[in-house]
PDB file of C-alpha atoms in Angstrom:
ATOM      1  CA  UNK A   1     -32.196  15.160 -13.811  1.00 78.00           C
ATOM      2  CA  UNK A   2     -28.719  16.227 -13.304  1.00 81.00           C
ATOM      3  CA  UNK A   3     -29.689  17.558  -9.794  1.00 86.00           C
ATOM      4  CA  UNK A   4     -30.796  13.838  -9.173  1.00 90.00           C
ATOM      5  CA  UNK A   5     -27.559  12.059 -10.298  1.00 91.00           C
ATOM      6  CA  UNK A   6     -25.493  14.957  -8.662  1.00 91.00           C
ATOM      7  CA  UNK A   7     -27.471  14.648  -4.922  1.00 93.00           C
ATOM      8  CA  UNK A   8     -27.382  10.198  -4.985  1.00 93.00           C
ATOM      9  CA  UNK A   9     -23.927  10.660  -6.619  1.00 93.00           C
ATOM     10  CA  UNK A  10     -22.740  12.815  -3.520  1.00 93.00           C
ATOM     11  CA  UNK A  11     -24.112  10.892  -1.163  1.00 94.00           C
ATOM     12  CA  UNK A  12     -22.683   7.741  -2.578  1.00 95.00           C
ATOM     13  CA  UNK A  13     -19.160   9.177  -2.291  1.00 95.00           C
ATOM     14  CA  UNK A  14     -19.125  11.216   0.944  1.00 94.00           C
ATOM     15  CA  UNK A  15     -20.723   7.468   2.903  1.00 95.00           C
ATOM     16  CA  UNK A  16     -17.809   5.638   0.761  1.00 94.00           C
ATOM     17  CA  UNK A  17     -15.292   8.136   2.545  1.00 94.00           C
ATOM     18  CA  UNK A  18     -16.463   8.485   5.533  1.00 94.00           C
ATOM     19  CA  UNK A  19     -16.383   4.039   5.583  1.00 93.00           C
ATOM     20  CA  UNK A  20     -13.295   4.004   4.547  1.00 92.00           C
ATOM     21  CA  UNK A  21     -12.023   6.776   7.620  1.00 91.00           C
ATOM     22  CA  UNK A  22     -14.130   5.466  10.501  1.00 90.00           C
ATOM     23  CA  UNK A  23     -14.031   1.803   9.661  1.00 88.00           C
ATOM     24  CA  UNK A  24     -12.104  -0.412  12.141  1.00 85.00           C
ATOM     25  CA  UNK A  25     -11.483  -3.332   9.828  1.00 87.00           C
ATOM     26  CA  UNK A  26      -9.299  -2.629   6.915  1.00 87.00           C
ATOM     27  CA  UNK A  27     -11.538  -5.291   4.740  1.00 89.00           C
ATOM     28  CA  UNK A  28     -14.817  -2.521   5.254  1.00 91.00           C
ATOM     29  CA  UNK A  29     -12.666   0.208   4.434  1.00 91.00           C
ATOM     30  CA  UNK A  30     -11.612  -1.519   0.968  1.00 92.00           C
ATOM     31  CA  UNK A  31     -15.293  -2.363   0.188  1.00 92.00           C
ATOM     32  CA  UNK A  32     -16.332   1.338   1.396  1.00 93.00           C
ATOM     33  CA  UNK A  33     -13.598   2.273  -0.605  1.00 93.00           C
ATOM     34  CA  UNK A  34     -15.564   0.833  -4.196  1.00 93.00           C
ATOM     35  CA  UNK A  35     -18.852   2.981  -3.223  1.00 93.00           C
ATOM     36  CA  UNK A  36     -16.623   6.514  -3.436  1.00 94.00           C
ATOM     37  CA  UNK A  37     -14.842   5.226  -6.761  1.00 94.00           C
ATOM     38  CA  UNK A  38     -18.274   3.999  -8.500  1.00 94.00           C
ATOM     39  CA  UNK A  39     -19.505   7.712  -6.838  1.00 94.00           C
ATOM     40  CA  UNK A  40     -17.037   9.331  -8.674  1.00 94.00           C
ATOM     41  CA  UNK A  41     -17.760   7.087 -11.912  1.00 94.00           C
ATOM     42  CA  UNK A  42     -21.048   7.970 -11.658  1.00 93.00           C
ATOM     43  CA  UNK A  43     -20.582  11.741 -11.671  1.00 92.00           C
ATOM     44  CA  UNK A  44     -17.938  11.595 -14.605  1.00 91.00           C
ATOM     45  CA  UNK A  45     -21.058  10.226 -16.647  1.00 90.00           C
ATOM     46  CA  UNK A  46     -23.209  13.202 -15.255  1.00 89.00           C
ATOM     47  CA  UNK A  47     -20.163  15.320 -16.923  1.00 86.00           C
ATOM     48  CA  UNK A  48     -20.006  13.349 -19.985  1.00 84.00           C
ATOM     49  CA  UNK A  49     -16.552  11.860 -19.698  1.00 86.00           C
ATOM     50  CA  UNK A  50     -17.809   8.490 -20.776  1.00 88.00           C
ATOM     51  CA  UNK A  51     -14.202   7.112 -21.141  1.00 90.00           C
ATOM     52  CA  UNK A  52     -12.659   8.529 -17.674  1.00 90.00           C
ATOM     53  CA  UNK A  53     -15.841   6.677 -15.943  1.00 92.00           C
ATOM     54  CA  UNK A  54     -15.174   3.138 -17.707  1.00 92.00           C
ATOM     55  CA  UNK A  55     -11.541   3.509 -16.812  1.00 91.00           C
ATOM     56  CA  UNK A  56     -11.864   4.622 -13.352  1.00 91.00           C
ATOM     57  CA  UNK A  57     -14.869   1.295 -12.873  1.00 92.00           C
ATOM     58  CA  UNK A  58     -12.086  -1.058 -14.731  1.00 92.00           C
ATOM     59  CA  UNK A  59      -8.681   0.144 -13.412  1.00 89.00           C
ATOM     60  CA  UNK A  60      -9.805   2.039  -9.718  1.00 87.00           C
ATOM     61  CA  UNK A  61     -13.180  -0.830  -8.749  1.00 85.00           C
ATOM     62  CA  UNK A  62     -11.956  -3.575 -10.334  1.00 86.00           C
ATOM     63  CA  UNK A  63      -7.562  -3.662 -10.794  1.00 88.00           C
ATOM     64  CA  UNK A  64      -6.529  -1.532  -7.275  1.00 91.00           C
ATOM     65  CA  UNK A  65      -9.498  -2.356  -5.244  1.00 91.00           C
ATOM     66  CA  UNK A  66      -8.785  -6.388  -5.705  1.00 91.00           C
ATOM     67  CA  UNK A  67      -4.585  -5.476  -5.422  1.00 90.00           C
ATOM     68  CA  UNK A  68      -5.888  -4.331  -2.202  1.00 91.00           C
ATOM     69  CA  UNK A  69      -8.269  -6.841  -0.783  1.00 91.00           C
ATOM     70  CA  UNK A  70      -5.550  -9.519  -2.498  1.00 90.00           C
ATOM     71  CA  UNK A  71      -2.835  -7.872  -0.238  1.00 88.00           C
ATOM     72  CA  UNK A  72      -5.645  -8.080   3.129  1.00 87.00           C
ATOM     73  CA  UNK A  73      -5.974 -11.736   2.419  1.00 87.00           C
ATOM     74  CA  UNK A  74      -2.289 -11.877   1.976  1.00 85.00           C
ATOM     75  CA  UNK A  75      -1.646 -10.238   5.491  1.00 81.00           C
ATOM     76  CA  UNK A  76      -4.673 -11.509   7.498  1.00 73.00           C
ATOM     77  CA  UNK A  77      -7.786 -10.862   7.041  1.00 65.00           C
ATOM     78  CA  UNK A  78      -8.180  -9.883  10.785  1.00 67.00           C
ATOM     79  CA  UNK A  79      -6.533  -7.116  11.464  1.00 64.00           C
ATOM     80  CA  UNK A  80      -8.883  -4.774  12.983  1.00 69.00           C
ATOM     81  CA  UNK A  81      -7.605  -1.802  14.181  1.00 68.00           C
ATOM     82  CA  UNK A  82      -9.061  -0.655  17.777  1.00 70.00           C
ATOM     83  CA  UNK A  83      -9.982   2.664  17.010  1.00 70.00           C
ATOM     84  CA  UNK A  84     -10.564   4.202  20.485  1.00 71.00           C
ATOM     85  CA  UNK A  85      -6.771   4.129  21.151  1.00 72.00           C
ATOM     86  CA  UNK A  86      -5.278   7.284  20.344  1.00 72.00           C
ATOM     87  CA  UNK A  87      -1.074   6.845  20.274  1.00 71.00           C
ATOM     88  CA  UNK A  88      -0.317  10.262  19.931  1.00 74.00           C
ATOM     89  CA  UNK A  89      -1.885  12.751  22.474  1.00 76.00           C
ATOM     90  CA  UNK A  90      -4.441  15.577  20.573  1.00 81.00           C
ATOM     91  CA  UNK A  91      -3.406  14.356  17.593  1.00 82.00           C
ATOM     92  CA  UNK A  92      -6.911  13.809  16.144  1.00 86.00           C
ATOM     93  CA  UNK A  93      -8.215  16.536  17.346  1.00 88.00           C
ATOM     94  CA  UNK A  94      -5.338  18.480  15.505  1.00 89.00           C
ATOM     95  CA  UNK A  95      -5.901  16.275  12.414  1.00 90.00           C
ATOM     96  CA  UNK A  96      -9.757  17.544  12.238  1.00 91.00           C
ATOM     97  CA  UNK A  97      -9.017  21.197  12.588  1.00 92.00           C
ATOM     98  CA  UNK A  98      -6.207  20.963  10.373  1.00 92.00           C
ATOM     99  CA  UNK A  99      -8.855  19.652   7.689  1.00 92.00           C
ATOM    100  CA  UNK A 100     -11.434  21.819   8.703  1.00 93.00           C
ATOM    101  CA  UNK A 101      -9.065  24.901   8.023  1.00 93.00           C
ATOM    102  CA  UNK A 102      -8.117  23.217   4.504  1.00 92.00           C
ATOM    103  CA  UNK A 103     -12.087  23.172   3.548  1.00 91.00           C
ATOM    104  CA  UNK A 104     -12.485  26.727   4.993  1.00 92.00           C
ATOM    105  CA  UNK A 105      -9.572  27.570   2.928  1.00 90.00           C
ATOM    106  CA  UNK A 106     -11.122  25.981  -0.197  1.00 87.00           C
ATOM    107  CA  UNK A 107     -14.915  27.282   0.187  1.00 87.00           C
ATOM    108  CA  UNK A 108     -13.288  30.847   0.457  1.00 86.00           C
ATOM    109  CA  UNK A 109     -11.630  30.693  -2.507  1.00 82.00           C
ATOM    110  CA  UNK A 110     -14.717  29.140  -4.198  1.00 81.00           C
ATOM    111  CA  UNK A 111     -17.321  31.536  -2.372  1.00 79.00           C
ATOM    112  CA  UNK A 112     -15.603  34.084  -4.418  1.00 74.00           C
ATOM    113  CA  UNK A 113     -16.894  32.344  -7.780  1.00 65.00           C
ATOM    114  CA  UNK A 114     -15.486  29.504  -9.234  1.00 57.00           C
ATOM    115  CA  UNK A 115     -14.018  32.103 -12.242  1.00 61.00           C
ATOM    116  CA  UNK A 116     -11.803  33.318  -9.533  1.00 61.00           C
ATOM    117  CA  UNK A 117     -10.452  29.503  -9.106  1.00 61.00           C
ATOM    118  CA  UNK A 118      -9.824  29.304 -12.983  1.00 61.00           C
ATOM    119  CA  UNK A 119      -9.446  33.032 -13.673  1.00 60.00           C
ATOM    120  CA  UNK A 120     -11.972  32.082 -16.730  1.00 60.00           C
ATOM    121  CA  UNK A 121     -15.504  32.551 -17.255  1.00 56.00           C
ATOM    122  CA  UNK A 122     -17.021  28.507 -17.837  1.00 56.00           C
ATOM    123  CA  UNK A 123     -19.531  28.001 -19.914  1.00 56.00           C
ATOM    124  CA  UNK A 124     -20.555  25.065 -17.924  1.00 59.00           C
ATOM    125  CA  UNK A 125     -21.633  22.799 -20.930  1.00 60.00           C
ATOM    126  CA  UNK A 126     -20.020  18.913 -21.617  1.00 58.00           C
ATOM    127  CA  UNK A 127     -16.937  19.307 -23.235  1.00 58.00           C
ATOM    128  CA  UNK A 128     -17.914  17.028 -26.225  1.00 52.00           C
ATOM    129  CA  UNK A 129     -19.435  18.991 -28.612  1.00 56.00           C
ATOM    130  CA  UNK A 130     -19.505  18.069 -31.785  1.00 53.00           C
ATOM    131  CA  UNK A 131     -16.866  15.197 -31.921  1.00 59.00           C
ATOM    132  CA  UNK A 132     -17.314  12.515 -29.156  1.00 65.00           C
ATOM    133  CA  UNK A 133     -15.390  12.868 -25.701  1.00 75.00           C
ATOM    134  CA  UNK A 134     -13.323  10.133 -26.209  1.00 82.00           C
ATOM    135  CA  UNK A 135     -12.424  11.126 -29.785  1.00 85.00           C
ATOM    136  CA  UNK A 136     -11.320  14.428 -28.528  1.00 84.00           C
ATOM    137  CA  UNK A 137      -9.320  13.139 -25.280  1.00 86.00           C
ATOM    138  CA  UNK A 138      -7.638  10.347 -27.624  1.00 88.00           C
ATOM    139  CA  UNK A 139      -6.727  13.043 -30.292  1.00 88.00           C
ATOM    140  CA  UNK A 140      -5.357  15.554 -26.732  1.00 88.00           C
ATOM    141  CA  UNK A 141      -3.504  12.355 -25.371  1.00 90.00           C
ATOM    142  CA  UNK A 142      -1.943  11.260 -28.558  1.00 92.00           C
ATOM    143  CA  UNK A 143      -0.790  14.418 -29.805  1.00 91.00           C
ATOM    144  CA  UNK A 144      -0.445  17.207 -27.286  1.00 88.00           C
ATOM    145  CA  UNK A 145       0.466  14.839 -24.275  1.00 90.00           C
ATOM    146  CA  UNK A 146       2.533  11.283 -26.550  1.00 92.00           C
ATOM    147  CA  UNK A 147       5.411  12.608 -24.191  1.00 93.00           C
ATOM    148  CA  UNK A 148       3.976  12.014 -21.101  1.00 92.00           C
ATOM    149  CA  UNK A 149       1.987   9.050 -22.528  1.00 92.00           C
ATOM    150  CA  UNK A 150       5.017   7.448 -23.258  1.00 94.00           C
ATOM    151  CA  UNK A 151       6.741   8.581 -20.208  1.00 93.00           C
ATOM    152  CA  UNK A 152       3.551   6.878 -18.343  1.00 92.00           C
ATOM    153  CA  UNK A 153       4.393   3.601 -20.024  1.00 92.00           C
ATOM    154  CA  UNK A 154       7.944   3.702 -18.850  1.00 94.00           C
ATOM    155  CA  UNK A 155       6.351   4.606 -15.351  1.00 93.00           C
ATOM    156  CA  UNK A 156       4.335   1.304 -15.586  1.00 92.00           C
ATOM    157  CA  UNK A 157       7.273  -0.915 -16.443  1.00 93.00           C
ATOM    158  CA  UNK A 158       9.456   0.329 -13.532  1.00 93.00           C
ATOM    159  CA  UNK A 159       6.758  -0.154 -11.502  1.00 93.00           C
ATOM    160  CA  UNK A 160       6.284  -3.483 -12.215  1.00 91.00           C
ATOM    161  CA  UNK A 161       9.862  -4.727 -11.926  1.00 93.00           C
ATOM    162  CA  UNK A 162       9.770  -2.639  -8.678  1.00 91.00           C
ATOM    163  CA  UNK A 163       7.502  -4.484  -6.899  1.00 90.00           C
ATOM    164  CA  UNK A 164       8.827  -8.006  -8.230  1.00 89.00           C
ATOM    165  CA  UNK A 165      12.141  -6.555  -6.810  1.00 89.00           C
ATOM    166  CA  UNK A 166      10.317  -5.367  -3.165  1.00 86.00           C
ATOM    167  CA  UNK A 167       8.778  -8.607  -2.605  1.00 83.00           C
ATOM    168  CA  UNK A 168      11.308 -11.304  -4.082  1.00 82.00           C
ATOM    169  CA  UNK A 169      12.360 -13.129  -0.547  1.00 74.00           C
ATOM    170  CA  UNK A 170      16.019 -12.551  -0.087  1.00 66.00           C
ATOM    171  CA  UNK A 171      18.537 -14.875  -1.201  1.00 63.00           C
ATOM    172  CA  UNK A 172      19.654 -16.853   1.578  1.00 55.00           C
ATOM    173  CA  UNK A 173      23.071 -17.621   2.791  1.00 53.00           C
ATOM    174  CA  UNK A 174      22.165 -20.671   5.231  1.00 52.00           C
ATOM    175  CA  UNK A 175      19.489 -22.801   4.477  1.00 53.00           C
ATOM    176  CA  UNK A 176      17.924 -22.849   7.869  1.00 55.00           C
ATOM    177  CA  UNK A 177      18.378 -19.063   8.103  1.00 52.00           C
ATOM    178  CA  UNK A 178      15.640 -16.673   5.637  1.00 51.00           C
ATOM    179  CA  UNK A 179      17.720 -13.594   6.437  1.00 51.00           C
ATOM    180  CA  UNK A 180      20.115 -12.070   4.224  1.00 51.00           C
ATOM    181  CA  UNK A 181      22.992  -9.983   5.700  1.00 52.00           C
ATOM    182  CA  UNK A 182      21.993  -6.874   6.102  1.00 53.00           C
ATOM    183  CA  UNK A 183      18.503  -7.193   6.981  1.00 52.00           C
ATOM    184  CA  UNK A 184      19.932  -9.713  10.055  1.00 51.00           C
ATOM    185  CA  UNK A 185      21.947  -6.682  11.256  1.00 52.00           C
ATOM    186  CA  UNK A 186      18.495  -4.818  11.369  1.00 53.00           C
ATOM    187  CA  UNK A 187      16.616  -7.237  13.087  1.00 50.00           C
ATOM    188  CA  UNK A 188      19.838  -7.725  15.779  1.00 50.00           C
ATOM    189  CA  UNK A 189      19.427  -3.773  16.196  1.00 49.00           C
ATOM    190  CA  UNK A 190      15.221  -4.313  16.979  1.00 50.00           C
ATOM    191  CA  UNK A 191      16.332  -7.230  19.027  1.00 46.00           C
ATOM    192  CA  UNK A 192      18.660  -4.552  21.203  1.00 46.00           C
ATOM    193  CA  UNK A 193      15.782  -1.961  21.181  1.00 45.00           C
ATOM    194  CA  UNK A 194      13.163  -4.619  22.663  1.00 42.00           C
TER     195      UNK A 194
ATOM    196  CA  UNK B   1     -32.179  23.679  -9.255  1.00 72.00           C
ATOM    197  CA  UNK B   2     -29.336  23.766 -11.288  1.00 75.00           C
ATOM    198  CA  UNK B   3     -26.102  21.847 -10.869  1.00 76.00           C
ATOM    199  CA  UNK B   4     -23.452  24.198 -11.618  1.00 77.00           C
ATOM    200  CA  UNK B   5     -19.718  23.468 -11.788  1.00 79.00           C
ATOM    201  CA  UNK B   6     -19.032  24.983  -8.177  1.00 82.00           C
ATOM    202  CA  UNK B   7     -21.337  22.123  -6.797  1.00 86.00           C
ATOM    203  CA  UNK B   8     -18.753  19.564  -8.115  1.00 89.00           C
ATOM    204  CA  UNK B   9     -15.833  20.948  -6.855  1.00 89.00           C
ATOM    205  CA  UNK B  10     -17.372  21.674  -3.053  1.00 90.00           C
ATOM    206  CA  UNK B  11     -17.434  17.597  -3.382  1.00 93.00           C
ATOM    207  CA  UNK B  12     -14.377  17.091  -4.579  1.00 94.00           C
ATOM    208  CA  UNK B  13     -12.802  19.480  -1.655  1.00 93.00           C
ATOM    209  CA  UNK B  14     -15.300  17.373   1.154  1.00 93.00           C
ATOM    210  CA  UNK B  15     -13.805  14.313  -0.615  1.00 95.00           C
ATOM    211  CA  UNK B  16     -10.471  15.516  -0.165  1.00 95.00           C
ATOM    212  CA  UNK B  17     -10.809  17.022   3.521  1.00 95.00           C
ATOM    213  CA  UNK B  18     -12.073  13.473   4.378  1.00 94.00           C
ATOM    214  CA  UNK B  19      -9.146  11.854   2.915  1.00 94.00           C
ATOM    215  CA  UNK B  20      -6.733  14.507   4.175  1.00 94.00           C
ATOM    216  CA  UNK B  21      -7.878  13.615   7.915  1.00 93.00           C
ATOM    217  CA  UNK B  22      -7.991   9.819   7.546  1.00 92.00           C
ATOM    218  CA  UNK B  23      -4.828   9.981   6.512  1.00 92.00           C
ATOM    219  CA  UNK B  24      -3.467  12.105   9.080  1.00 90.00           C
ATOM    220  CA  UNK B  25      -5.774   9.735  11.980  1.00 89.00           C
ATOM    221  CA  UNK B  26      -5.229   6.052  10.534  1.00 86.00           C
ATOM    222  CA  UNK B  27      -2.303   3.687  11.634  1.00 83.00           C
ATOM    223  CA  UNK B  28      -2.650   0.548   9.441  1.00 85.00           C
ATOM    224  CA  UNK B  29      -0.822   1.578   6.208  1.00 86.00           C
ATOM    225  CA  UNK B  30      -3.392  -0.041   4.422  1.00 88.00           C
ATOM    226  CA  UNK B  31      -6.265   2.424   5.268  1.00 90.00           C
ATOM    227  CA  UNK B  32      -3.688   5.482   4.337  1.00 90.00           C
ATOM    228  CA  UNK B  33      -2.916   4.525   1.175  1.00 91.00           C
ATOM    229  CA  UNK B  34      -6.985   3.715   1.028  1.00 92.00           C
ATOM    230  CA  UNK B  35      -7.183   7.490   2.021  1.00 94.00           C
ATOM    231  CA  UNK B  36      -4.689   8.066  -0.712  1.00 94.00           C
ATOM    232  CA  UNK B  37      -6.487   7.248  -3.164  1.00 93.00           C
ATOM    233  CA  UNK B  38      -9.581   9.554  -1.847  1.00 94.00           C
ATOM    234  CA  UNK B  39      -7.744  12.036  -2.101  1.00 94.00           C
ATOM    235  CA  UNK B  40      -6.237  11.460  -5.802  1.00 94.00           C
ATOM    236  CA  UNK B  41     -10.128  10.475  -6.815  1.00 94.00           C
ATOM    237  CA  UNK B  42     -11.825  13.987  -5.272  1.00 95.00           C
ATOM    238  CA  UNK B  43      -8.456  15.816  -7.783  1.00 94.00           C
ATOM    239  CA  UNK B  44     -10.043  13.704 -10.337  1.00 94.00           C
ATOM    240  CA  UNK B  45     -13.276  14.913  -9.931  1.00 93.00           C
ATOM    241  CA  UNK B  46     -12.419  18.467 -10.107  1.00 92.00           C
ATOM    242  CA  UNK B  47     -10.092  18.230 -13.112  1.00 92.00           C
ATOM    243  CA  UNK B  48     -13.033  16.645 -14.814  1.00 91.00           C
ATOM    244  CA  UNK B  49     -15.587  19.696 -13.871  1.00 89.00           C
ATOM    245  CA  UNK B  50     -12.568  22.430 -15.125  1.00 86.00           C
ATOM    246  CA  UNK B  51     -12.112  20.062 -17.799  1.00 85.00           C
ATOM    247  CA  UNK B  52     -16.332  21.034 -18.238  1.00 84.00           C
ATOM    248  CA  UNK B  53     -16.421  24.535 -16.962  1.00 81.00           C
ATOM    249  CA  UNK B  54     -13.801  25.511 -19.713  1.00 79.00           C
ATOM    250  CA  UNK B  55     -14.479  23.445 -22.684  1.00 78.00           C
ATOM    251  CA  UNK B  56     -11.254  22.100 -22.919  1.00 80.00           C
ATOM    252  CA  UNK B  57     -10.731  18.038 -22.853  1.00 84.00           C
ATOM    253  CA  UNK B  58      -6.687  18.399 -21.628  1.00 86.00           C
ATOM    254  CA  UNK B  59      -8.235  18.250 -18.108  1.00 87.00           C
ATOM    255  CA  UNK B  60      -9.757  14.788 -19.030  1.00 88.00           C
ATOM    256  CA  UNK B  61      -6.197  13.690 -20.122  1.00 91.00           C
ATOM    257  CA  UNK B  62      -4.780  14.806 -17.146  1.00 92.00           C
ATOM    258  CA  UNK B  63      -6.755  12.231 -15.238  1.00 92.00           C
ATOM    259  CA  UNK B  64      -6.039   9.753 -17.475  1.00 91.00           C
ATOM    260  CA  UNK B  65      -1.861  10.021 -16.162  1.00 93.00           C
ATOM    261  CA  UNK B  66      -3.551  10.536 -12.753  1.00 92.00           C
ATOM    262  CA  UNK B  67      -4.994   6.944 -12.936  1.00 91.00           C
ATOM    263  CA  UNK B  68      -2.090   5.549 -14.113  1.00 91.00           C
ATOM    264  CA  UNK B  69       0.201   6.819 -11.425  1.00 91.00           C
ATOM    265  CA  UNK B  70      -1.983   6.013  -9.387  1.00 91.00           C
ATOM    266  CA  UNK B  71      -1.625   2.085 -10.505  1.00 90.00           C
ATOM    267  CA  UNK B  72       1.502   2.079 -10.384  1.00 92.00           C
ATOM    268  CA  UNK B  73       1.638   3.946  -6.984  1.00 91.00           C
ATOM    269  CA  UNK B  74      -0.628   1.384  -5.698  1.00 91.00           C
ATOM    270  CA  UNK B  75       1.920  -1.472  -7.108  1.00 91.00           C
ATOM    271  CA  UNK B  76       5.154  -0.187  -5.386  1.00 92.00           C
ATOM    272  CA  UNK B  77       3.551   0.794  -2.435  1.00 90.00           C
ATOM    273  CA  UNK B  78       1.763  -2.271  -1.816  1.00 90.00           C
ATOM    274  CA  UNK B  79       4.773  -4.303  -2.183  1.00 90.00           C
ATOM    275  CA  UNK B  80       6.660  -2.431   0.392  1.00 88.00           C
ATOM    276  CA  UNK B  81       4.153  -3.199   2.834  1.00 87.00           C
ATOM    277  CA  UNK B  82       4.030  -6.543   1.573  1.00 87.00           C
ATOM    278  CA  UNK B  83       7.992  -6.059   2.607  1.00 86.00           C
ATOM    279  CA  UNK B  84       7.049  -4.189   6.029  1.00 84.00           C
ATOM    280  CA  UNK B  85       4.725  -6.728   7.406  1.00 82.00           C
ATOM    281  CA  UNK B  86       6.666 -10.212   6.270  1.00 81.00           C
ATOM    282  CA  UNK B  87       9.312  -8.833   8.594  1.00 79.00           C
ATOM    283  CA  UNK B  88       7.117  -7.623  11.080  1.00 77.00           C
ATOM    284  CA  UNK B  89       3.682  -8.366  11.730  1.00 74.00           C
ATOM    285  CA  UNK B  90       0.751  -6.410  12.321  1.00 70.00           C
ATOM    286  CA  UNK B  91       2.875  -3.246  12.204  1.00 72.00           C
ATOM    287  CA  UNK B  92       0.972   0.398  12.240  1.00 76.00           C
ATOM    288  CA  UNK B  93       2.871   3.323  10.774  1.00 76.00           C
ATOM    289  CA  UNK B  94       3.835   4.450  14.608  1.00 74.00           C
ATOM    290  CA  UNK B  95       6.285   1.130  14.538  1.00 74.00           C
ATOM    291  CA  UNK B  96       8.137   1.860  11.721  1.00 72.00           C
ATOM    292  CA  UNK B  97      10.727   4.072  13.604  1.00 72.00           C
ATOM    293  CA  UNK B  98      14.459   2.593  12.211  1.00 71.00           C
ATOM    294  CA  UNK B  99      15.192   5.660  10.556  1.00 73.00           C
ATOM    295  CA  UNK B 100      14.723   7.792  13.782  1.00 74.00           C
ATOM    296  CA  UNK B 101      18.124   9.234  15.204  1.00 67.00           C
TER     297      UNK B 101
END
């Protein structure tokens, strides 16, 4: 059964990627980008981390997939990208051997066993046990890791005012004119460039 | 057939190549940080089979900070190119060159 979930789960995930990579318009690639995360959902219930795969559906499919489409319709929705252009000469040709040589790398070290990765023998069984997975990951996050927890929540604050910082339009010094100061002196320095 | 742990984590590094190489190929920012997130999601995956192949649930919380990093990665970085293109439009990452010497 395992086999079963494992083999659609895979296949689920690698098509999601490879939509999101070879898509030209950036709206596919978002909506590729949900088949890879359910994917991965998916195969965290195949591993028994219940809670991982209703956070990664909740927070990955539903909060950072909409931020994304939100921010498409935001920018135009049109923007396809013509794909057959290449800017920089061999560079996707480099790009693929480059990743090639980074999966060689990786199957090498996992050809030699996957103890070698971990330098510990796995028994290969869900994690669980006796208690419940999320019993034991809230009892590992609230006592060995409340630093970084709380750290985390700090992270999430800053990066809140952060982007209400990015994105607040600059004040403006004449009312016909949107530009503050020093972004005027940047756009005079394009305006040279051009 | 058996699924064994190496099976996950030979997905997890495809995942990752793919990312890895759209990220290095793609010009609109908005399909890198897409590939981004591949990448973060196929490190996911394979802290969640150690987190198996061990017995030990501290490779489940790791994830857990992974995903929230990764919100509030996707926050900041989405309002800078929320910054990027109200400036200029329809830029790729080949246009933004003001740093260069």
């Amino acid at each position: 059964m395992e086999t079963f979930v494992f083999l659609v789960g895979a296949a689920v995930i690698l098509a999601g990627a490879l939509g999101v990579v070879l898509s030209a318009s950036a709206t596919r690639a978002a909506l590729s980008l949900i088949g890879t995360l359910f994917g991965i959902a998916v195969l965290f219930v195949a591993q028994e981390a219940h809670f991982l795969a209703a956070v990664q559906v909740i927070v990955y499919a539903g909060a950072i997939v909409v931020l994304f489409l939100f921010v498409l319709m935001l920018l135009g929705v049109d923007t396809t990208e013509d794909l057959s252009i290449e800017p920089i000469t061999a560079q996707r040709p480099a790009a693929i051997v480059a990743g090639l040589a980074f999966f060689g790398m990786v199957m090498l070290a996992l050809s030699a066993g996957a103890d070698s990765v971990t330098g510990m023998p796995g028994a290969f069984d869900p994690v669980a046990g006796t208690v419940p997975d999320i019993v034991a990951l809230g009892r590992s996050i609230f006592t060995t890791h409340v630093f970084a927890l709380e750290a985390t929540a700090l992270l999430l604050t800053i990066a809140v005012v952060g982007a209400v910082v990015l994105v607040r339009k600059a004040e403006t010094i004449d009312p016909d004119d949107d530009i503050s100061p020093q972004l005027q002196d940047a756009s005079t320095e394009d305006g040279e460039e051009a | 057939m058996v699924v064994t742990g190496t099976w996950y984590l030979v997905l997890s590094a495809m995942l990752f190549t793919i990312g890895g190489v759209g990220l290095l190929v793609r010009r609109n920012p908005l399909v890198m940080f897409m590939c981004i997130e591949l990448m973060l999601n196929a490190v996911n995956l394979s802290f969640v089979t150690f987190a198996r192949m061990l017995g030990d649930v501290d490779g489940q919380a790791v994830v857990f900070f992974v995903l929230v990093v990764a919100a509030a990665e996707v926050v900041v970085g989405l309002a800078i190119i929320v910054a990027i293109m109200r400036r200029r439009p329809r830029a790729t990452a080949d246009d933004l060159a003001l740093l260069k010497g």
